[in-house]
PDB file of C-alpha atoms and ligand atoms in Angstrom:
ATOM      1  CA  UNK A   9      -2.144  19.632  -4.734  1.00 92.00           C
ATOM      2  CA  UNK A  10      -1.013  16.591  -3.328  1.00 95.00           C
ATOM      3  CA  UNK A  11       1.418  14.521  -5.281  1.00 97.00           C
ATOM      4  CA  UNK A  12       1.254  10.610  -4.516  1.00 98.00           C
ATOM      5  CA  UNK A  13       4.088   7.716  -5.366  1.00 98.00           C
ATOM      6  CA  UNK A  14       2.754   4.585  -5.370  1.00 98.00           C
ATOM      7  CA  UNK A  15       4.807   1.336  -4.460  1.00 98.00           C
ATOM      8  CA  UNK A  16       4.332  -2.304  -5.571  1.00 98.00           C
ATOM      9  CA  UNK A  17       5.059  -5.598  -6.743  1.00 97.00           C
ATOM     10  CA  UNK A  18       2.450  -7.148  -8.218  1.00 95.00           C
ATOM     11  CA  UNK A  19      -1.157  -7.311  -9.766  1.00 95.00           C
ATOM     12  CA  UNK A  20      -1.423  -3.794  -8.688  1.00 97.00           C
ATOM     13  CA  UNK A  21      -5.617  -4.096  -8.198  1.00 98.00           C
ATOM     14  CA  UNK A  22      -5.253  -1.660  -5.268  1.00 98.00           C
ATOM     15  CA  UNK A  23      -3.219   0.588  -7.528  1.00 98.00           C
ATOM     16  CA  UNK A  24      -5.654   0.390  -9.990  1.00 98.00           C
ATOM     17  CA  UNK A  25      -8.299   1.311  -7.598  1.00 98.00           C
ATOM     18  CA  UNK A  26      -6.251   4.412  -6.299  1.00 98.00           C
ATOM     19  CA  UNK A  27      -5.665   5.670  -9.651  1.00 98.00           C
ATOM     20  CA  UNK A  28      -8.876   5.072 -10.728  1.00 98.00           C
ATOM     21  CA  UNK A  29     -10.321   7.040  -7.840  1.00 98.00           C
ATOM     22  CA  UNK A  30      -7.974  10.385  -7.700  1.00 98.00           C
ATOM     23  CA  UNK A  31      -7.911  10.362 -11.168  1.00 96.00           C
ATOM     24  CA  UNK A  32      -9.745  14.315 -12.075  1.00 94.00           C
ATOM     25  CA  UNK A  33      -9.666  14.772  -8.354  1.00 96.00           C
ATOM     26  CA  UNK A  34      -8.699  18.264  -7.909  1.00 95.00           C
ATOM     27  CA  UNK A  35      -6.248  18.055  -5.055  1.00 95.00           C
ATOM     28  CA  UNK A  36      -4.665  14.455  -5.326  1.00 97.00           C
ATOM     29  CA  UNK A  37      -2.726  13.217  -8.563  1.00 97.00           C
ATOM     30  CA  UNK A  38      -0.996  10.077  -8.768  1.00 98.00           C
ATOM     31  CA  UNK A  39       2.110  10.878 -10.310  1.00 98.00           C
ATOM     32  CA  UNK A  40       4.435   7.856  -9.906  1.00 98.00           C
ATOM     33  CA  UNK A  41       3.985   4.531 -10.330  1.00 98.00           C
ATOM     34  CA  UNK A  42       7.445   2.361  -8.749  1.00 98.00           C
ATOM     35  CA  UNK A  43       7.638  -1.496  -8.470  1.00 98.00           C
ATOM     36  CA  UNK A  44      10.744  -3.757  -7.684  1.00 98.00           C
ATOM     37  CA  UNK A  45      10.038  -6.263 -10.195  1.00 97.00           C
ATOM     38  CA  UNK A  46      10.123  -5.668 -14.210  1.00 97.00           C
ATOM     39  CA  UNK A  47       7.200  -7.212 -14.915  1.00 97.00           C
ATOM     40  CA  UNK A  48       4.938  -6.542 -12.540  1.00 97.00           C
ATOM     41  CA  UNK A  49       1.801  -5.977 -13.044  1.00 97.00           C
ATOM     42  CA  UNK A  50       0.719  -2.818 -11.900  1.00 97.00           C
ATOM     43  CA  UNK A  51       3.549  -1.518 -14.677  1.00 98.00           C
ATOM     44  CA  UNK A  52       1.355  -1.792 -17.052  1.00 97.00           C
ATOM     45  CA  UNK A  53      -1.520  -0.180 -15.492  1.00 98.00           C
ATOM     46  CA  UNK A  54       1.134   2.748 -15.200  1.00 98.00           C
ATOM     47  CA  UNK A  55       1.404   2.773 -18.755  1.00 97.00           C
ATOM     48  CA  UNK A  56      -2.644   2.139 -19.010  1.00 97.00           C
ATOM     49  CA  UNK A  57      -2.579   5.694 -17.121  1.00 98.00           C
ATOM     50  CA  UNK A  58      -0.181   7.315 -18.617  1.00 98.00           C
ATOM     51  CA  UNK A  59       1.547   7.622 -14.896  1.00 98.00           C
ATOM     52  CA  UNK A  60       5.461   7.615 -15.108  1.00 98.00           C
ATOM     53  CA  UNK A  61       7.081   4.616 -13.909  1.00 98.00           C
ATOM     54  CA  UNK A  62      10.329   3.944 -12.224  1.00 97.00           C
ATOM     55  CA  UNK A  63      11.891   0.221 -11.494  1.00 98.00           C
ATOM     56  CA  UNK A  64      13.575   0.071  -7.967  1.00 98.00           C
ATOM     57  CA  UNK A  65      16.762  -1.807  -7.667  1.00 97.00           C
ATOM     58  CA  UNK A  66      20.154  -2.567  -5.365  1.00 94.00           C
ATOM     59  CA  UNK A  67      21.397   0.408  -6.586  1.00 94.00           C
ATOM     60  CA  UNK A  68      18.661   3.163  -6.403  1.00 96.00           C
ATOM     61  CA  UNK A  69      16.599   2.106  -2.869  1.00 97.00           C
ATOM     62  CA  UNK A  70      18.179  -0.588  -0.986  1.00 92.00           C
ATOM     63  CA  UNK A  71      21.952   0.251  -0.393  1.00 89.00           C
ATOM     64  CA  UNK A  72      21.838   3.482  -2.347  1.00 88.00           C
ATOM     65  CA  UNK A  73      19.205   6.590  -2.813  1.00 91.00           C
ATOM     66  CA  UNK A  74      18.887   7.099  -6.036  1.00 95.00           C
ATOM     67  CA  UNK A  75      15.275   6.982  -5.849  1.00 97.00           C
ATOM     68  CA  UNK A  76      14.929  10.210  -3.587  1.00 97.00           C
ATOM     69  CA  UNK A  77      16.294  12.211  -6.497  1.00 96.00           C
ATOM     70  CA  UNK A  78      12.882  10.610  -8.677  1.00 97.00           C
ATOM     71  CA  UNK A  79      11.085  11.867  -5.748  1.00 97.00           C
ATOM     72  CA  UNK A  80      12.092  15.030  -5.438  1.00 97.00           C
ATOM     73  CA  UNK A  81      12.436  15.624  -9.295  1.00 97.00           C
ATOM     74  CA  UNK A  82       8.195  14.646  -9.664  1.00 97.00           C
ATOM     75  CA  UNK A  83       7.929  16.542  -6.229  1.00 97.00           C
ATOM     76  CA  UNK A  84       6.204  13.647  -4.580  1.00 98.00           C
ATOM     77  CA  UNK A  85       4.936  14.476  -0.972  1.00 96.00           C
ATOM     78  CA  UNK A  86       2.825  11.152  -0.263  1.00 97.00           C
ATOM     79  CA  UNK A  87       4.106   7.227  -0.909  1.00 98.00           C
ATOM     80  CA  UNK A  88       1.665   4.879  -0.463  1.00 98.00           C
ATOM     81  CA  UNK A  89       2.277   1.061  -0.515  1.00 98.00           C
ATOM     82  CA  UNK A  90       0.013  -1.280  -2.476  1.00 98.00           C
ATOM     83  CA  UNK A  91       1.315  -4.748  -2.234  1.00 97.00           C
ATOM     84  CA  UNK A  92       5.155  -3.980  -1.673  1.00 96.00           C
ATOM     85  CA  UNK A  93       7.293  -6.627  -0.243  1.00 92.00           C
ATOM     86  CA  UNK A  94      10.252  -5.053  -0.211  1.00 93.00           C
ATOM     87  CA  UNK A  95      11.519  -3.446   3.381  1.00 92.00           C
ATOM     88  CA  UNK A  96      11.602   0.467   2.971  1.00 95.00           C
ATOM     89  CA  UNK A  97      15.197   1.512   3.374  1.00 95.00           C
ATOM     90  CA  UNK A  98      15.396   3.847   6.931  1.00 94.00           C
ATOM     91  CA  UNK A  99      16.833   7.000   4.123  1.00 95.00           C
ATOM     92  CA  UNK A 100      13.085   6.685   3.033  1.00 97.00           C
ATOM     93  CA  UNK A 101      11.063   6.818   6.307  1.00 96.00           C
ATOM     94  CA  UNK A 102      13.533   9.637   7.545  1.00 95.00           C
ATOM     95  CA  UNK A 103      13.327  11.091   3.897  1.00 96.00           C
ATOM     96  CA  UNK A 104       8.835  11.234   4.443  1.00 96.00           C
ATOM     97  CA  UNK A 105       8.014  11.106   8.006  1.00 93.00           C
ATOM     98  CA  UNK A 106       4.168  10.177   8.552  1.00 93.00           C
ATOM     99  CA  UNK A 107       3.802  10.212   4.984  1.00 96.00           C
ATOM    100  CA  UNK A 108       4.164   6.505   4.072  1.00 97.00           C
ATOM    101  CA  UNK A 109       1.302   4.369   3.972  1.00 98.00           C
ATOM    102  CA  UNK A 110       1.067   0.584   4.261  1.00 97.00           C
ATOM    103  CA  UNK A 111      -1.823  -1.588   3.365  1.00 97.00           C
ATOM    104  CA  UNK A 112      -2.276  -5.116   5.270  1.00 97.00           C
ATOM    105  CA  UNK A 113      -4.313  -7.630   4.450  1.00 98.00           C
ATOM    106  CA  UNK A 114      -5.155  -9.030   8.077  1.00 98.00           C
ATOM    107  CA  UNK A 115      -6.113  -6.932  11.429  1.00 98.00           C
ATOM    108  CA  UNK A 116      -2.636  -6.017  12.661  1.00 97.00           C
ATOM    109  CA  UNK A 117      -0.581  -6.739  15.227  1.00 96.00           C
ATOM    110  CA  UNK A 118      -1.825 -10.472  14.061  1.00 97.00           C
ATOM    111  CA  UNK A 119      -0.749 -12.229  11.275  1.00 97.00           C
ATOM    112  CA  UNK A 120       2.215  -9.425  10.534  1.00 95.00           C
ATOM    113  CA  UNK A 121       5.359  -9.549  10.142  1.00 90.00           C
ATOM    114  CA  UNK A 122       8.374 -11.025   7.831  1.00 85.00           C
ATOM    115  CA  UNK A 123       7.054 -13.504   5.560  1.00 89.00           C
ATOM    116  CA  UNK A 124       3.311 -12.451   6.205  1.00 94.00           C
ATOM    117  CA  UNK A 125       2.135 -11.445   2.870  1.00 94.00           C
ATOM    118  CA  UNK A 126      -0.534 -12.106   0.101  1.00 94.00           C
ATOM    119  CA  UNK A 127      -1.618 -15.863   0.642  1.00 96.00           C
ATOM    120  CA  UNK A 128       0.424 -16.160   3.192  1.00 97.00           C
ATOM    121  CA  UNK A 129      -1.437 -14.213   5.857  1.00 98.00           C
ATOM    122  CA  UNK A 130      -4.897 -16.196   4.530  1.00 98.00           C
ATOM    123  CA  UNK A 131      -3.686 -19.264   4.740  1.00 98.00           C
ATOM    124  CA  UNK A 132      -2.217 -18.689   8.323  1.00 98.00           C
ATOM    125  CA  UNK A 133      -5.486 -17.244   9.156  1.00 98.00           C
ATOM    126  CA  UNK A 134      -7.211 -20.270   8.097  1.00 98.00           C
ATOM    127  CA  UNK A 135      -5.143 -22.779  10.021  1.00 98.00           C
ATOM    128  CA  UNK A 136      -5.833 -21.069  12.996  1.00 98.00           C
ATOM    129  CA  UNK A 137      -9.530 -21.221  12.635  1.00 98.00           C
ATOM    130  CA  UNK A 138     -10.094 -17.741  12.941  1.00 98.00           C
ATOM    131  CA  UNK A 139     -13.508 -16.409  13.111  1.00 98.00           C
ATOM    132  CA  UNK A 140     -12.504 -13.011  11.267  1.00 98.00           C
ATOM    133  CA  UNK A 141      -9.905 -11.112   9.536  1.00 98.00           C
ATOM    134  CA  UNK A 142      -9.915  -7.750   7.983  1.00 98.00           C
ATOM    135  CA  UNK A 143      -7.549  -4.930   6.680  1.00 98.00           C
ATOM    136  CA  UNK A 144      -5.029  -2.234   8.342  1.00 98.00           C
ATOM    137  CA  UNK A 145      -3.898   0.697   7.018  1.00 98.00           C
ATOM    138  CA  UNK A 146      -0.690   2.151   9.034  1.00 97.00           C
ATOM    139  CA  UNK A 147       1.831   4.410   8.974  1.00 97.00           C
ATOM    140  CA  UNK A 148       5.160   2.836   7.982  1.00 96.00           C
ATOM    141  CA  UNK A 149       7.825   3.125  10.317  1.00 90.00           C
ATOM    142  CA  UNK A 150      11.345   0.826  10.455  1.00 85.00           C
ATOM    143  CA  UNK A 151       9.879  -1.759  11.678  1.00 83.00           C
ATOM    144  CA  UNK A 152       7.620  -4.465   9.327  1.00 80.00           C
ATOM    145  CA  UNK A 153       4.089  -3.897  10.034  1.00 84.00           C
ATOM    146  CA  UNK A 154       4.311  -2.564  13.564  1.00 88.00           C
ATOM    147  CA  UNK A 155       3.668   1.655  12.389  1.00 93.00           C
ATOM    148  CA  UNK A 156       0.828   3.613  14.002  1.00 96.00           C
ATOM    149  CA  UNK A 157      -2.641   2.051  12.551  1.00 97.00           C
ATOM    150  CA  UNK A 158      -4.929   4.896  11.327  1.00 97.00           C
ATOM    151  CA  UNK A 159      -8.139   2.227  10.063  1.00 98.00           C
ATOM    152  CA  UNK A 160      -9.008  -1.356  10.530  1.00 98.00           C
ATOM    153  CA  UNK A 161     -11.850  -3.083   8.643  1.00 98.00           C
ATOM    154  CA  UNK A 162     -13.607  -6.534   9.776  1.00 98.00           C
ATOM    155  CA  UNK A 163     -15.132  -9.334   7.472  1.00 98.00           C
ATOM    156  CA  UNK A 164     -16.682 -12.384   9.130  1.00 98.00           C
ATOM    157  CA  UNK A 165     -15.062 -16.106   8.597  1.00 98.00           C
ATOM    158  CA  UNK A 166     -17.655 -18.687   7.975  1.00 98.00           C
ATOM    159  CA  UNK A 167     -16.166 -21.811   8.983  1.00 96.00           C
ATOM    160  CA  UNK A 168     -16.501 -23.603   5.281  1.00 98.00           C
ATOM    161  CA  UNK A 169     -14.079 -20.458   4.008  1.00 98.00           C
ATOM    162  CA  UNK A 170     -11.154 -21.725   2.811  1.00 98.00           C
ATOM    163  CA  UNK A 171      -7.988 -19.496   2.304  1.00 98.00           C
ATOM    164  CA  UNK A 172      -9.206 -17.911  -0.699  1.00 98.00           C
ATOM    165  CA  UNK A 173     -12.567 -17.076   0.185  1.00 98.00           C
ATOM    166  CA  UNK A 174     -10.650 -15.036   3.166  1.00 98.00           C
ATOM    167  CA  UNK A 175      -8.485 -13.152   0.173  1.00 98.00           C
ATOM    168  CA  UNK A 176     -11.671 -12.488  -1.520  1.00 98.00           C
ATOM    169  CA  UNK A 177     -13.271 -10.775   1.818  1.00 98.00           C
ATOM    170  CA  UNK A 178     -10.259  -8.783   2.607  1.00 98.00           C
ATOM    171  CA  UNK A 179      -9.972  -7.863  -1.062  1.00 98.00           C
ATOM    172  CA  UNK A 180     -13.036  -6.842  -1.133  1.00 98.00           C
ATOM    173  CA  UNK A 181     -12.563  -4.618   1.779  1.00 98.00           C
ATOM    174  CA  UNK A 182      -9.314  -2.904   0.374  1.00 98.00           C
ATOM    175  CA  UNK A 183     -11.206  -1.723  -2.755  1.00 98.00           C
ATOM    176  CA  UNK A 184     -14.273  -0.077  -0.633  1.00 98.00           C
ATOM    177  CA  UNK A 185     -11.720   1.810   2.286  1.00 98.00           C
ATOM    178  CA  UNK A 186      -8.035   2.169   0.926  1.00 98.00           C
ATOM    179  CA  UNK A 187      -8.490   4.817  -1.380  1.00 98.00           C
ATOM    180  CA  UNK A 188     -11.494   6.754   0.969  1.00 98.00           C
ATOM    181  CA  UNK A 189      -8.695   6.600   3.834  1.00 98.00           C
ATOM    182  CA  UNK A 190      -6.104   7.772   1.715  1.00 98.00           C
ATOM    183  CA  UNK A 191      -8.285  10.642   0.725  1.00 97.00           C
ATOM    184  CA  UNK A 192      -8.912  11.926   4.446  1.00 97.00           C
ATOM    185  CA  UNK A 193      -5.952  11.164   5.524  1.00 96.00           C
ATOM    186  CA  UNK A 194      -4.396  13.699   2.383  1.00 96.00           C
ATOM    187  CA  UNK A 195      -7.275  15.876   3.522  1.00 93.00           C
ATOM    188  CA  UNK A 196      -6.405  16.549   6.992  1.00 90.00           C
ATOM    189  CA  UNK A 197      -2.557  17.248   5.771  1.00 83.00           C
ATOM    190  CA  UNK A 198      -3.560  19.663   3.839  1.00 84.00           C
ATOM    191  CA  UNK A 199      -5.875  21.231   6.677  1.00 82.00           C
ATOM    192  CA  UNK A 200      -2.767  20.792   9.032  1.00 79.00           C
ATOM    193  CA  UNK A 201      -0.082  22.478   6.570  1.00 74.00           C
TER     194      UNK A 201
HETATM  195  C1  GAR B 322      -2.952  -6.911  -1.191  1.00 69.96           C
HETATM  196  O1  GAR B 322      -3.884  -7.838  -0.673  1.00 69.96           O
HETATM  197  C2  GAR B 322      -2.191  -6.240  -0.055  1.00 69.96           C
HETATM  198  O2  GAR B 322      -2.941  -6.074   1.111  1.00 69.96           O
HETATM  199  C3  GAR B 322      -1.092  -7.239   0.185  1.00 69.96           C
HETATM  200  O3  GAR B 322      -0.702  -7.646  -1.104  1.00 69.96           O
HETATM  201  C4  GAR B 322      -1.849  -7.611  -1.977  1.00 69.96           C
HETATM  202  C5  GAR B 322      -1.470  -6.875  -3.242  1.00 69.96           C
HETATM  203  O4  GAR B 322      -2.422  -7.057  -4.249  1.00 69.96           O
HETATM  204  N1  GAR B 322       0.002  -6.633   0.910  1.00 69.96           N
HETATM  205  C6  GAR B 322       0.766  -7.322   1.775  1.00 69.96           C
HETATM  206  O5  GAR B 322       0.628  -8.511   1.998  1.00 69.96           O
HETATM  207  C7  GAR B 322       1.828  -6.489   2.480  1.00 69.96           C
HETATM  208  N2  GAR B 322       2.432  -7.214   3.551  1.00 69.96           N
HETATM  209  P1  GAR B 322      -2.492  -6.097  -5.525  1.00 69.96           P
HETATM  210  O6  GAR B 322      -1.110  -6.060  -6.177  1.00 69.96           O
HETATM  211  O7  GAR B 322      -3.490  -6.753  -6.423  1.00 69.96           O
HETATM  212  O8  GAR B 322      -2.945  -4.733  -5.060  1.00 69.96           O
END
């Protein structure tokens, strides 16, 4: 059984999706939900789901560890980030080596980096006239956004989209391949181990 943390800060619609899909799988549970902000969103899907929850702070991620005690107390062996903005501390990445798991919304190395998140990325995509944009799902290393891709997605730009039409393609994307790639991705660990 593979346990799986989930990190993020907002809606949570991609942690919804993940739950939604593991949920009765019989080698994947989801068995922490952690966000940076109080009342974010995807809190209450944690409590929708019964999934514990823990709130990330100062104290417990960025200048101290706290969290890794959480970690290792619910025996978590997978993190996967949905939507979180917050740099993950280098303790962390040396803490789960290849086992963190970033979702972006654009088709990386473009339109990453600090400050490229949510809207942001779609509306930078849309000033630039871009003919398409798309999804990555990477590896998270100490660096934002620049960790070893494992999938890219595609959706065409028609040139009437404006930046939310772009959101709702890559959106759309994220719901049909994060949770697949997740899967495979858990599957071949397993195989590895
Ligand atoms: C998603 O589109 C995700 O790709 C993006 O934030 C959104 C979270 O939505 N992540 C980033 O921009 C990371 N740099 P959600 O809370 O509804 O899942």
């Amino acid at each position: 059984m593979k346990r799986l943390a989930i990190l993020a800060s907002g809606a949570g619609s991609n942690a919804r999706n993940i739950i939604q899909h593991f949920k009765e799988h019989p080698d994947v549970e989801v068995a922490l939900i952690a966000s940076n902000k109080a009342d974010a969103g995807v809190l209450r899907i944690a409590e929708e789901f019964h999934i514990d929850t823990c709130l990330l702070n100062q104290e417990n991620f960025t200048s101290g560890n706290g969290f890794l005690a959480i970690l290792k107390n619910r025996k978590i062996d997978f993190i996967v980030l949905a939507g979180f903005l917050k740099k993950i501390p280098a303790w962390l990445i040396h803490e789960y080596p290849n086992a963190i798991v970033n979702i972006h919304p654009a088709l990386l190395p473009a339109y990453g980096g600090k400050g490229m998140y949510g809207h942001h990325v779609h509306e930078a995509v849309h000033a630039n006239r871009e003919t398409e944009s798309g999804i990555t799902i990477h590896f998270v290393n100490e660096y934002y956004d620049e960790g070893e891709i494992i999938f890219q997605a595609k959706a065409k730009i028609d040139p009437q989209d404006m930046p939310s039409d772009i959101e709702r393609k890559v959106r759309a994307l994220e719901i049909e391949h994060f949770p697949k790639v997740l899967e495979r991705l858990l599957q071949q660990k397993t195989k590895g181990e």
